[in-house]
Each structure stands twice: as C-alpha cells, then as structure tokens.
Amino acid sequence: MPQSREMAVRGGFWMIMLLAMGVLPFLHAAAEVDSARPNIIFILADDLGWNDVGFHGSAQIPTPNLDALAYSGIILNRYYVNPICTPSRSALMTGKYPIHTGMQHTVLYAMEPRGLPLSEKLLPQYLKDLGYSNHIVGKWHLGHYQLRFTPMQRGFDSHTGFWTGHHHMNDHTAVEHGHWGLDMRRGYDVAYDLHGQYTTHVLGAEAIAIVQGHNKSSPLFLYVAHAAVHSANPYDFLPAPDETVANLGHIENYRRRKFAAMMVELDRTVGSLVDALHARDMLENTIIVFSSDNGGPADGFNDNAASNWPLRGVKNTLWEGGLRAAGFIWSPLLQNVSRVSHQMVQVCDWLPTLYEAAGGNVSALPTDLDGISVWHELSSGAPTRRIEILHNIDDIWGTAALTVGNWKLVKGSHYNRTWDGWYGPAGIRDEKAYALDKLANSPAGKVMEELSLLPTPERITQLRREATVSCGAGAHMASECDPLERPCLYDVESDPCEYNNLAEEHLHILQSLLARLADYNSTAVPPSNLEDDPRGEPQRWNFTWHNFGDEPEPEVLLNEHVD
C-alpha cells in the first residue's frame, strides 16, 4: 500500500476510535489548524533523579501536574541522557554525542574561554528555518565568554535566565572556583530587578508571558531550562519557599524535604504553563517534552538529596542512575498514548525527532548527526531504529559506557568508585499513599480531564506499576565487578539495577562491545576544556558573570582604599 494511502487508512481508524472515546471535538479543534506546524515546549529539569517523580512509583514527592501529562502521554522508561549537564545540553542542541563536539569531559565552567562550537547548527536554528519563534527561559550552560556563544546569537529570539551552571534561587548569584557573582539576565542585560524573586517562579511566569504574548500565526518553540533541583551555593544548597517546605512534613530528612519543595515548585509551574497554553487554544497543536539533564545527585553528592532508587550510581557516573532520565512526551498529535515506552531514546534524538514533528525533512539534516528521529515510532509504538547508545567516552578520566540492545558495557569509574553504589531514599512505595485525587485536581490534571485525555484511576495505577523499576534482591546480592580493573557487562533489560556482572559468562559479547567502543573512540574529537581565564573573575565586572572575551578588561581597584 502506498505510504500516503496507508496514513489515510490509519488516520481513518483513529478518527473512529477517538469518536468512540468521546474526544472528537478536541480532534476537530486540531483539524482546524490544518497543517500548521506544532508548538514545541521542552521542559528540562536540572539534576532530577529517576525516583523524584510520582510516575516512577514513589509517593514521597507530589508531582501531580507532571504525572497528569505523563499518564496522558508516553512515559519513556528507556530514555538516556549524558551523565552531567553540559554534555547533555550539547547533545540536545546539536543532535550529536559529546565526543563529536568536544564537550565530553565534565562541565563548562564560568571562567573558561570556550563554548559549544560555533560550527554546530543548533536545534532552534533548524526550527527557525521552519518559521518558528524561539524562546529560552532558564539555564544555558553552553558558553558565554563572548556573546556569540549565548542563546540569542544561537537561534533564540529571547532569553530570561542565566548563563552558568547553577545559581542561588533567591539572590541569583553563583559561587564557582572561589569566586562569587550575579548571574541572571534578561536578554544581554543583567536583571538586577529580579533580585529576591525565586528563580522557579521567575521562569514559570516568563514562560507564561511568552505563551500569552505569542503571535499564533507562527509556531512556538519554548525551551524551559529550570535551575531546580540543582544545588545552589555553600551558604544555602537547597533553597525553597518556607511554606512549601513546611507542607512536606511527612519527609523526615530535612535536606530531602527541601529538595522535594524545590521539585514541588517546579511541578506547579508546569501546571500553570499547561493552563496558559489551554487558555490560548494552543494545546491541540502542541508537543510537550519533559526531561532531566542527567541522573540525580543522591545521598549528599554535590550537597544534594535526589534519588535514583533503585538504579545504581549518581549524577556524573556511567551507571543507570547517572544516565537513565525521568522523561516523557505528551501531544494530541501522538497516536498510541497513555502507555509506558521501552523504546530506546537518547537525548541527541530530540533534534531530528522534533524537527520531523515540525514538518522538516529529516533527510536534509546533516549526515553526521548521532541522533535519529523517533517521532513516528513514538507515535505508533513500533520499535525505534536505535539499537545502541554511546553513553560517553572520557579519555581524561578513563571512563566509557556503551549499550547495545540489552547489553551494557561499563569501563572505568569516576571518583575512585566512591559513588558506584545504590542510594535512596526509596520513598513511599505503598500504592494507597499515592494521591490520585490531587493528580486529577491539579491544573494539568483538570485540563487533561476537560479534554478527555486523562486515563481512569485504574489505568493510572497500572501505568505507575509498569513505569516502576523493580530489581528483586538488594545490592548485597550483587556480583562484584571493579570497572577500574576490568570492564563490566550487564544485561540491563533483565537487570536494570546492574547487580550482576556477566563479563566472564559472555566474553564474546564483551569483546564485541569493546570493539564497538573503540570504533566510536576513533571518531572522537579532543575535549575542548580550558583553564579558567582570570579575565572572567566576576569582581572585575561589577561582581557579575560576564562575557569577558568581548571587551577590554575594566579598570578595577581590588582591596584598596580610595579617598
């Protein structure tokens, strides 16, 4: 059958099904926009753990708005990112593994005179070619030492947020390498007026303002890159509103309670954004993607309190807990929804996937992209063409990880194996403790209910069970493997918690994956990391993190008394 006819038949089938389900009015609203390109909302949480959302089985942190979207969309249970933020963000923006852009080693620091290579065309630039209006609110972390590396010269029309890797949520300053400086921008200007306003609230309000002011004659790409739930500065690592913290008294550990409060505030902004999109009749032609940028920093790592339970490892490790991200995709444009997907997806896949969803011709994309479009496979539920994922190669630290099918190779270890274990908290696992009524009464839940898209409570319960990783016996039963001595091999389909090293039993598979890893490494470019440049010291720029490479260094008098 010709493809066009097959799509027509498939469309007729789904029209009948949606009519039977009582959602035809919503479909009709979508039909009125005809072939208009969809709006794309990409929400990125910072340092969120696998176990820090309700849809993965824990009832400890209430995330009703995210959960409502997840259950109405597609929960991505085999979705991978890179182990730390700059590499993941570079992969999202370029569609390439970090080894192919020089961004594979640790993060980009605020005083480094470098950025994501200007030779790379980024996701907003591709979407700009399709007529999109592009906006970013929140964290950039891909270079700012010259303005040409910042968002508004890389495809975005506006930016309210910060350039560096973290900041305090109230005073908007970042402490890094012994230096302290303000980091909050509106466009190119320092946003002094936002001092004291909680960052999550600022970003949420800005995202809503963009939606409310958007000219619907063109499609919208809105990238919401939250500061939460990344730790802040040494004087206050987990800043959260006192009232929100007080309402989470069921969490005994105070650090975990503050972390949870940060996440609750993020979730609320998602509900408000969905409300705003619905109020402007934009939801019927919108794609929403939610993702973390890496695994969670658990048990005090980075002075944080995330949880990847029951997965192994933390942020900046190559275990599943550092790589396997909480994520989902939601859209009325998807066909097979309200399901848990076990399709393999990597963060670099979003560029070609969203480009194709936007009506772009993927065959015209550069052939050297590592990402592949999974738009039609996600929509239908068919297996994706992705059968392998390079998690990273870092020759400076001597670490690498690769998954092919159900087999995962882990080589080397960060932190001399200090963070190679399993870390909680497990959270509240009793299904009866999960507040289905709060989900249905959340802003996003109410919108989903109004659009007849929210599954029944019974289906939601089933989806939570399917999205909950269970590994049986505890870590004390694990087959020991020291990746500093020899590579380790795991069947992550049957053993997602990486308890049992199978390298000796499957030596031929191990050798095959090592050879494939060597093939990848032969294509790697050197890491682009540079030493801190003293010109970037914030005290030289009125105590702000600045684009120090663009202009002569100002005259400063440090530690001197001037009469």
Coordinates of C-alpha atoms in Angstrom, one line a residue:
M1 CA 0.0 0.0 0.0
P2 CA 1.4 3.5 -0.8
Q3 CA 2.6 5.4 2.2
S4 CA 0.1 8.2 1.7
R5 CA -2.8 5.8 1.5
E6 CA -1.6 3.8 4.4
M7 CA -1.5 7.0 6.5
A8 CA -5.0 7.9 5.4
V9 CA -6.4 4.5 6.4
R10 CA -4.6 4.7 9.7
G11 CA -6.0 8.2 10.2
G12 CA -9.5 7.0 9.5
F13 CA -9.1 4.2 12.0
W14 CA -8.0 6.6 14.7
M15 CA -10.9 9.0 13.8
I16 CA -13.3 6.2 14.6
M17 CA -11.6 5.3 17.8
L18 CA -11.5 8.8 19.0
L19 CA -15.1 9.3 18.2
A20 CA -15.9 6.2 20.2
M21 CA -13.8 7.6 23.1
G22 CA -15.7 10.9 23.0
V23 CA -12.7 13.1 22.1
L24 CA -13.7 14.1 18.6
P25 CA -14.4 17.7 19.5
F26 CA -10.8 18.0 20.6
L27 CA -9.6 16.3 17.4
H28 CA -11.8 18.7 15.4
A29 CA -10.1 21.6 17.0
A30 CA -6.7 20.2 15.9
A31 CA -8.1 19.7 12.4
E32 CA -8.9 23.4 12.2
V33 CA -5.2 24.3 12.4
D34 CA -4.8 22.0 9.4
S35 CA -1.1 21.5 8.6
A36 CA 0.2 24.3 10.9
R37 CA 3.5 23.3 12.5
P38 CA 3.1 22.2 16.1
N39 CA 4.2 24.3 19.1
I40 CA 7.1 22.6 20.9
I41 CA 7.6 23.0 24.7
F42 CA 10.7 21.4 26.0
I43 CA 11.0 21.4 29.8
L44 CA 14.3 20.4 31.3
A45 CA 14.8 19.8 35.0
D46 CA 18.3 20.1 36.4
D47 CA 19.7 17.1 38.4
L48 CA 16.3 15.4 38.8
G49 CA 16.6 11.8 39.9
W50 CA 14.7 8.8 38.5
N51 CA 12.8 8.4 41.7
D52 CA 11.9 12.1 42.2
V53 CA 8.6 12.0 40.3
G54 CA 5.4 10.2 41.1
F55 CA 5.0 8.4 37.8
H56 CA 8.0 6.2 38.6
G57 CA 6.4 4.7 41.7
S58 CA 7.3 6.9 44.7
A59 CA 4.6 8.8 46.5
Q60 CA 7.1 10.8 48.5
I61 CA 7.3 14.0 46.3
P62 CA 4.0 15.2 45.0
T63 CA 4.3 15.9 41.2
P64 CA 0.6 15.8 40.1
N65 CA 1.0 18.1 37.1
L66 CA 3.9 16.2 35.6
D67 CA 2.2 12.9 36.4
A68 CA -1.0 14.0 34.7
L69 CA 0.9 14.8 31.5
A70 CA 3.0 11.6 31.7
Y71 CA -0.1 9.3 32.1
S72 CA -1.8 11.1 29.2
G73 CA 1.3 10.9 27.1
I74 CA 4.1 8.4 26.8
I75 CA 6.4 7.6 29.7
L76 CA 9.9 7.0 28.4
N77 CA 11.3 4.2 30.5
R78 CA 14.4 3.5 28.4
Y79 CA 15.3 7.1 27.8
Y80 CA 19.0 8.1 28.3
V81 CA 20.9 11.4 28.7
N82 CA 24.5 12.1 29.4
P83 CA 25.9 11.8 33.0
I84 CA 26.3 15.6 33.6
C85 CA 24.7 18.8 32.4
T86 CA 26.9 20.4 29.7
P87 CA 27.4 17.2 27.7
S88 CA 23.6 16.5 27.8
R89 CA 22.7 20.1 26.8
S90 CA 25.2 20.0 24.0
A91 CA 23.7 16.7 22.7
L92 CA 20.1 18.2 22.9
M93 CA 21.1 21.3 21.0
T94 CA 23.3 19.6 18.3
G95 CA 21.9 16.1 17.9
K96 CA 25.4 14.8 18.4
Y97 CA 27.2 12.8 21.0
P98 CA 29.5 15.0 23.1
I99 CA 32.6 13.1 21.8
H100 CA 31.9 14.7 18.4
T101 CA 31.7 18.3 19.7
G102 CA 34.5 18.3 22.3
M103 CA 32.0 18.6 25.2
Q104 CA 32.5 15.1 26.6
H105 CA 34.6 16.0 29.7
T106 CA 32.9 17.3 32.8
V107 CA 31.1 20.7 32.6
L108 CA 31.8 24.1 31.1
Y109 CA 33.0 26.4 33.9
A110 CA 32.1 30.1 34.0
M111 CA 35.6 31.4 33.5
E112 CA 36.5 29.1 30.6
P113 CA 37.1 31.0 27.3
R114 CA 35.1 28.5 25.3
G115 CA 31.6 27.4 24.3
L116 CA 29.7 25.0 22.2
P117 CA 31.5 25.2 18.8
L118 CA 30.1 27.8 16.5
S119 CA 30.4 25.4 13.7
E120 CA 27.5 23.5 15.1
K121 CA 23.9 24.4 13.9
L122 CA 21.6 24.1 16.9
L123 CA 18.0 23.0 17.3
P124 CA 16.5 26.5 17.5
Q125 CA 18.3 27.4 14.3
Y126 CA 16.9 24.4 12.5
L127 CA 13.4 25.4 13.8
K128 CA 14.0 29.0 12.8
D129 CA 14.3 27.7 9.2
L130 CA 10.8 26.3 9.6
G131 CA 9.4 29.7 10.7
Y132 CA 9.5 29.1 14.5
S133 CA 9.6 31.8 17.1
N134 CA 12.2 30.6 19.6
H135 CA 12.5 31.5 23.3
I136 CA 14.5 30.1 26.2
V137 CA 13.9 30.7 29.9
G138 CA 16.4 29.5 32.4
K139 CA 19.8 27.8 32.2
W140 CA 22.1 27.9 29.2
H141 CA 25.5 26.5 30.3
L142 CA 26.9 26.2 26.8
G143 CA 29.3 29.1 26.8
H144 CA 29.1 32.9 27.4
Y145 CA 32.6 34.2 27.4
Q146 CA 31.6 36.0 24.2
L147 CA 28.1 37.0 23.2
R148 CA 28.3 35.0 20.0
F149 CA 28.1 31.8 22.2
T150 CA 25.0 32.9 24.1
P151 CA 21.4 31.9 23.3
M152 CA 20.3 35.0 21.4
Q153 CA 23.0 34.5 18.8
R154 CA 22.4 30.8 18.5
G155 CA 18.8 30.8 17.3
F156 CA 16.7 32.1 20.2
D157 CA 14.7 35.3 20.0
S158 CA 14.7 36.0 23.7
H159 CA 16.3 34.7 26.9
T160 CA 15.5 35.3 30.6
G161 CA 17.7 33.2 32.8
F162 CA 21.4 32.5 33.5
W163 CA 24.5 31.6 31.5
T164 CA 26.4 29.5 34.0
G165 CA 25.8 26.0 35.5
H166 CA 23.9 26.9 38.7
H167 CA 22.9 29.8 40.9
H168 CA 21.0 30.5 44.2
M169 CA 17.3 30.7 43.6
N170 CA 16.8 33.9 45.6
D171 CA 19.8 36.1 45.1
H172 CA 20.7 34.7 41.7
T173 CA 24.4 34.5 42.4
A174 CA 26.8 31.6 41.7
V175 CA 29.8 30.6 43.7
E176 CA 32.4 28.8 41.5
H177 CA 36.1 28.2 42.0
G178 CA 36.2 30.6 44.9
H179 CA 34.5 33.4 43.0
W180 CA 31.1 34.9 43.6
G181 CA 29.0 36.8 41.0
L182 CA 25.5 37.6 39.9
D183 CA 24.1 35.5 37.1
M184 CA 20.6 36.5 35.9
R185 CA 20.0 38.0 32.5
R186 CA 17.1 39.5 30.5
G187 CA 18.5 39.3 27.0
Y188 CA 22.1 40.6 27.3
D189 CA 21.3 42.8 30.3
V190 CA 21.9 41.9 34.0
A191 CA 18.4 41.5 35.6
Y192 CA 19.1 43.3 38.8
D193 CA 15.3 44.0 39.3
L194 CA 14.7 40.2 39.7
H195 CA 16.8 40.0 42.9
G196 CA 14.9 38.2 45.7
Q197 CA 12.4 36.6 43.3
Y198 CA 12.5 32.8 43.4
T199 CA 14.0 31.6 40.2
T200 CA 11.5 28.8 39.6
H201 CA 8.7 31.4 39.9
V202 CA 10.5 33.8 37.6
L203 CA 11.0 31.2 34.9
G204 CA 7.4 30.0 35.3
A205 CA 6.0 33.5 34.9
E206 CA 8.2 34.3 32.0
A207 CA 7.2 31.1 30.2
I208 CA 3.5 32.0 30.7
A209 CA 4.1 35.6 29.4
I210 CA 5.7 34.2 26.3
V211 CA 2.7 32.0 25.6
Q212 CA 0.3 34.8 26.3
G213 CA 2.1 37.2 24.0
H214 CA 2.8 34.7 21.2
N215 CA 1.5 35.5 17.8
K216 CA -0.2 32.3 16.8
S217 CA 0.4 32.9 13.1
S218 CA 3.9 31.3 13.6
P219 CA 4.7 28.2 15.6
L220 CA 6.4 28.5 19.1
F221 CA 9.5 26.7 20.4
L222 CA 9.8 27.3 24.1
Y223 CA 12.8 25.8 26.0
V224 CA 12.2 26.0 29.8
A225 CA 15.5 25.0 31.4
H226 CA 14.9 25.1 35.1
A227 CA 17.5 25.8 37.8
A228 CA 15.7 23.3 40.0
V229 CA 16.6 20.9 41.5
H230 CA 20.4 21.7 41.2
S231 CA 22.1 22.6 44.5
A232 CA 22.9 26.3 44.9
N233 CA 25.7 27.9 46.9
P234 CA 27.5 26.8 50.1
Y235 CA 25.6 29.0 52.4
D236 CA 22.2 27.5 51.2
F237 CA 22.4 24.5 49.0
L238 CA 18.7 23.7 48.6
P239 CA 16.7 27.0 48.7
A240 CA 13.0 26.6 48.8
P241 CA 10.0 28.6 50.0
D242 CA 9.4 28.0 53.7
E243 CA 5.7 27.4 53.3
T244 CA 6.3 24.7 50.7
V245 CA 9.0 23.0 53.0
A246 CA 6.6 23.1 55.9
N247 CA 3.8 21.4 53.9
L248 CA 6.1 18.4 53.3
G249 CA 6.5 17.4 57.0
H250 CA 6.0 13.7 56.1
I251 CA 9.6 13.7 54.7
E252 CA 11.7 13.2 57.8
N253 CA 15.1 14.0 56.3
Y254 CA 15.2 17.8 56.2
R255 CA 17.6 18.0 53.2
R256 CA 15.4 15.7 51.3
R257 CA 12.3 17.8 52.4
K258 CA 13.9 21.0 51.0
F259 CA 14.8 19.1 47.7
A260 CA 11.2 18.0 47.5
A261 CA 9.9 21.5 48.0
M262 CA 12.1 22.7 45.1
M263 CA 10.6 20.0 42.9
V264 CA 7.0 20.8 44.0
E265 CA 7.6 24.4 42.9
L266 CA 8.8 23.2 39.5
D267 CA 5.8 21.0 39.1
R268 CA 3.4 23.9 39.9
T269 CA 5.0 25.9 37.1
V270 CA 4.3 23.1 34.7
G271 CA 0.6 23.1 35.7
S272 CA 0.4 26.9 35.2
L273 CA 2.1 26.6 31.8
V274 CA -0.4 23.9 30.6
D275 CA -3.2 26.1 31.8
A276 CA -1.9 29.1 29.8
L277 CA -1.5 27.0 26.6
H278 CA -5.0 25.7 27.0
A279 CA -6.4 29.2 27.6
R280 CA -5.0 30.3 24.3
D281 CA -6.2 27.2 22.4
M282 CA -2.7 26.1 21.7
L283 CA -2.6 22.7 23.3
E284 CA -4.3 20.9 20.5
N285 CA -1.3 21.6 18.3
T286 CA 1.5 21.3 20.9
I287 CA 4.2 18.8 21.8
I288 CA 5.5 18.8 25.4
V289 CA 8.7 17.0 26.3
F290 CA 9.9 16.7 29.9
S291 CA 13.4 15.5 30.7
S292 CA 16.1 15.6 33.3
D293 CA 19.6 16.6 32.1
N294 CA 21.3 13.8 34.0
G295 CA 20.7 11.4 36.9
G296 CA 20.2 12.7 40.3
P297 CA 22.9 13.7 42.8
A298 CA 21.8 11.4 45.7
D299 CA 22.8 11.0 49.3
G300 CA 24.8 14.2 49.6
F301 CA 26.6 14.1 46.3
N302 CA 27.0 17.8 45.3
D303 CA 25.4 18.6 48.6
N304 CA 22.1 17.4 47.1
A305 CA 19.3 15.0 48.0
A306 CA 18.0 13.5 44.8
S307 CA 17.1 9.8 44.5
N308 CA 17.6 7.4 41.6
W309 CA 16.3 4.4 43.6
P310 CA 16.6 1.5 42.8
L311 CA 19.0 2.3 40.0
R312 CA 22.8 2.3 40.6
G313 CA 25.0 5.3 40.8
V314 CA 24.5 9.1 40.8
K315 CA 25.0 12.1 38.6
N316 CA 28.3 12.1 36.7
T317 CA 28.6 8.3 36.9
L318 CA 28.1 5.9 34.0
W319 CA 25.7 3.6 35.9
E320 CA 22.0 3.7 35.1
G321 CA 21.3 6.1 37.9
G322 CA 23.6 8.7 36.3
L323 CA 22.2 8.2 32.8
R324 CA 18.6 6.9 32.8
A325 CA 16.4 10.0 32.9
A326 CA 12.9 10.7 34.1
G327 CA 11.2 11.8 30.9
F328 CA 8.0 11.7 28.8
I329 CA 6.5 13.2 25.7
W330 CA 2.9 14.5 25.5
S331 CA 0.9 15.6 22.5
P332 CA -2.5 15.1 20.9
L333 CA -0.6 14.6 17.7
L334 CA 0.7 11.2 19.0
Q335 CA -1.4 8.2 18.3
N336 CA -0.5 5.4 20.8
V337 CA -0.5 7.2 24.2
S338 CA -1.2 6.5 27.8
R339 CA 1.5 3.9 27.8
V340 CA 4.9 3.2 29.1
S341 CA 7.5 3.0 26.3
H342 CA 10.5 0.7 26.4
Q343 CA 11.8 2.1 23.1
M344 CA 15.4 3.2 23.3
V345 CA 15.8 7.0 23.1
Q346 CA 18.8 9.2 23.7
V347 CA 18.8 12.9 24.3
C348 CA 20.6 13.6 21.0
D349 CA 17.5 12.1 19.3
W350 CA 15.3 15.1 20.1
L351 CA 16.8 17.4 17.4
P352 CA 15.8 15.2 14.5
T353 CA 12.7 13.9 16.2
L354 CA 11.3 17.4 16.9
Y355 CA 12.5 18.6 13.5
E356 CA 10.5 15.9 11.8
A357 CA 7.5 16.5 14.0
A358 CA 7.7 20.2 13.0
G359 CA 7.4 19.2 9.4
G360 CA 11.1 19.3 8.5
N361 CA 12.6 16.9 6.0
V362 CA 15.0 14.7 8.1
S363 CA 16.7 13.5 5.0
A364 CA 18.0 17.1 4.6
L365 CA 19.7 17.1 8.0
P366 CA 23.5 16.7 8.2
T367 CA 24.6 13.1 7.8
D368 CA 27.0 13.3 10.7
L369 CA 24.2 13.6 13.4
D370 CA 24.2 10.9 16.0
G371 CA 20.6 11.4 16.8
I372 CA 17.8 9.7 14.8
S373 CA 14.2 10.7 14.5
V374 CA 11.9 8.5 16.6
W375 CA 8.8 10.6 16.0
H376 CA 6.7 8.1 14.1
E377 CA 7.9 5.2 16.2
L378 CA 6.9 7.0 19.4
S379 CA 3.6 7.8 17.9
S380 CA 2.8 4.3 16.8
G381 CA 4.7 2.3 19.5
A382 CA 6.8 0.5 17.0
P383 CA 10.5 -0.3 17.8
T384 CA 12.9 2.5 17.1
R385 CA 15.9 2.2 14.8
R386 CA 18.0 3.0 17.8
I387 CA 19.7 -0.3 18.9
E388 CA 22.7 1.2 20.6
I389 CA 23.6 4.2 22.7
L390 CA 27.1 5.6 23.4
H391 CA 26.7 7.0 26.9
N392 CA 30.1 8.7 26.9
I393 CA 33.8 8.3 26.4
D394 CA 36.1 10.4 28.6
D395 CA 39.7 9.6 27.9
I396 CA 40.8 12.2 30.5
W397 CA 39.1 10.2 33.3
G398 CA 39.5 6.9 31.6
T399 CA 35.8 6.1 31.6
A400 CA 33.3 4.9 28.9
A401 CA 30.0 3.2 28.6
L402 CA 28.0 1.7 25.7
T403 CA 24.7 0.0 25.5
V404 CA 23.8 -2.3 22.5
G405 CA 20.4 -3.9 22.7
N406 CA 20.1 -5.2 26.2
W407 CA 23.8 -5.3 26.9
K408 CA 25.7 -2.5 28.6
L409 CA 29.5 -2.2 28.9
V410 CA 30.9 -0.1 31.7
K411 CA 34.6 0.8 31.7
G412 CA 36.4 2.8 34.4
S413 CA 34.9 4.7 37.3
H414 CA 34.7 8.3 38.4
Y415 CA 35.6 9.3 42.0
N416 CA 37.6 6.1 42.5
R417 CA 34.4 4.2 42.9
T418 CA 33.1 6.3 45.8
W419 CA 29.7 6.8 44.1
D420 CA 29.3 3.4 42.5
G421 CA 26.6 2.1 44.9
W422 CA 22.8 2.2 45.3
Y423 CA 21.4 5.2 47.1
G424 CA 17.9 6.0 48.4
P425 CA 15.6 7.1 49.6
A426 CA 13.3 4.6 48.2
G427 CA 10.4 6.9 49.1
I428 CA 6.8 5.8 49.9
R429 CA 6.1 2.8 47.7
D430 CA 2.6 2.0 49.0
E431 CA 0.2 2.5 46.1
K432 CA -2.5 3.6 48.6
A433 CA -0.3 6.6 49.6
Y434 CA -0.4 7.9 46.0
A435 CA -2.9 10.8 45.8
L436 CA -4.9 10.2 42.7
D437 CA -7.3 12.9 43.8
K438 CA -4.5 15.5 43.8
L439 CA -3.5 14.5 40.4
A440 CA -7.0 14.9 39.0
N441 CA -7.4 18.2 40.8
S442 CA -4.1 19.7 39.6
P443 CA -4.2 22.4 36.9
A444 CA -2.7 20.0 34.3
G445 CA -5.0 17.2 35.5
K446 CA -8.1 19.3 35.2
V447 CA -7.1 20.3 31.6
M448 CA -6.4 16.7 30.7
E449 CA -9.8 15.7 32.2
E450 CA -11.6 18.5 30.3
L451 CA -10.0 17.2 27.1
S452 CA -11.0 13.6 27.9
L453 CA -7.3 12.6 27.8
L454 CA -6.7 11.7 31.5
P455 CA -6.8 7.9 31.9
T456 CA -9.0 6.2 34.5
P457 CA -7.6 5.8 38.0
E458 CA -7.3 2.1 37.3
R459 CA -5.2 2.7 34.2
I460 CA -3.1 5.3 36.0
T461 CA -2.3 2.7 38.7
Q462 CA -1.4 0.2 36.0
L463 CA 0.9 2.7 34.3
R464 CA 2.7 3.5 37.5
R465 CA 3.3 -0.2 38.1
E466 CA 4.7 -0.5 34.6
A467 CA 7.0 2.5 35.0
T468 CA 8.3 1.4 38.4
V469 CA 11.7 -0.4 38.1
S470 CA 11.9 -3.4 40.4
C471 CA 15.1 -5.3 40.8
G472 CA 14.3 -8.0 43.3
A473 CA 17.2 -8.8 45.6
G474 CA 19.1 -6.0 47.2
A475 CA 22.6 -4.7 46.3
H476 CA 24.2 -7.0 48.8
M477 CA 23.5 -9.9 46.4
A478 CA 25.4 -8.2 43.5
S479 CA 28.1 -10.0 41.6
E480 CA 31.1 -7.9 42.3
C481 CA 32.8 -6.0 39.5
D482 CA 35.6 -3.4 39.7
P483 CA 35.4 -1.4 36.5
L484 CA 38.8 0.2 37.4
E485 CA 40.4 -3.2 37.0
R486 CA 38.4 -4.7 34.1
P487 CA 35.3 -3.8 32.0
C488 CA 31.9 -4.9 33.4
L489 CA 29.0 -6.3 31.4
Y490 CA 25.3 -6.1 32.4
D491 CA 22.0 -7.2 30.9
V492 CA 20.1 -4.0 31.7
E493 CA 16.8 -5.3 30.4
S494 CA 16.6 -8.1 33.0
D495 CA 19.0 -6.4 35.5
P496 CA 18.4 -2.6 35.3
C497 CA 20.0 -2.1 38.7
E498 CA 23.3 -3.6 37.4
Y499 CA 23.7 -6.1 40.2
N500 CA 25.2 -9.0 38.2
N501 CA 28.3 -8.6 36.1
L502 CA 28.2 -11.1 33.2
A503 CA 31.6 -10.3 31.6
E504 CA 33.0 -13.8 32.2
E505 CA 29.9 -15.7 31.1
H506 CA 29.6 -13.7 27.9
L507 CA 33.2 -12.9 26.9
H508 CA 32.3 -12.8 23.2
I509 CA 29.7 -10.1 23.8
L510 CA 32.1 -8.2 26.0
Q511 CA 34.8 -8.2 23.2
S512 CA 32.2 -7.2 20.6
L513 CA 31.2 -4.1 22.7
L514 CA 34.8 -3.2 23.4
A515 CA 35.5 -3.2 19.6
R516 CA 32.4 -1.1 19.0
L517 CA 33.6 1.3 21.7
A518 CA 37.0 1.6 20.0
D519 CA 35.2 2.4 16.7
Y520 CA 33.5 5.3 18.4
N521 CA 36.6 6.5 20.1
S522 CA 38.4 6.6 16.7
T523 CA 35.8 9.3 15.7
A524 CA 36.2 11.4 18.8
V525 CA 37.5 15.0 18.8
P526 CA 39.7 16.1 21.7
P527 CA 37.9 17.6 24.7
S528 CA 37.7 21.4 24.5
N529 CA 38.2 22.2 28.2
L530 CA 40.4 25.1 29.0
E531 CA 41.9 26.6 32.2
D532 CA 40.0 29.4 33.9
D533 CA 40.8 32.8 32.4
P534 CA 41.4 35.5 35.1
R535 CA 39.6 38.0 32.9
G536 CA 36.4 36.2 33.8
E537 CA 36.6 36.9 37.5
P538 CA 33.3 38.5 38.4
Q539 CA 34.8 41.1 40.7
R540 CA 36.3 42.6 37.5
W541 CA 32.8 43.1 36.1
N542 CA 30.8 44.6 39.0
F543 CA 30.5 41.2 40.6
T544 CA 28.6 39.6 37.6
W545 CA 29.5 36.6 35.5
H546 CA 30.2 38.4 32.2
N547 CA 31.0 37.9 28.5
F548 CA 34.6 38.8 29.4
G549 CA 36.1 37.9 26.0
D550 CA 34.2 40.7 24.1
E551 CA 35.7 43.8 25.6
P552 CA 38.8 45.2 27.3
E553 CA 39.1 44.4 30.9
P554 CA 37.7 47.3 33.1
E555 CA 39.9 49.1 35.5
V556 CA 39.4 47.8 39.0
L557 CA 40.8 48.6 42.4
L558 CA 40.6 45.5 44.5
N559 CA 41.2 45.6 48.3
E560 CA 42.4 49.2 48.0
H561 CA 41.0 52.2 49.9
V562 CA 40.3 55.2 47.7
D563 CA 39.9 58.6 49.4

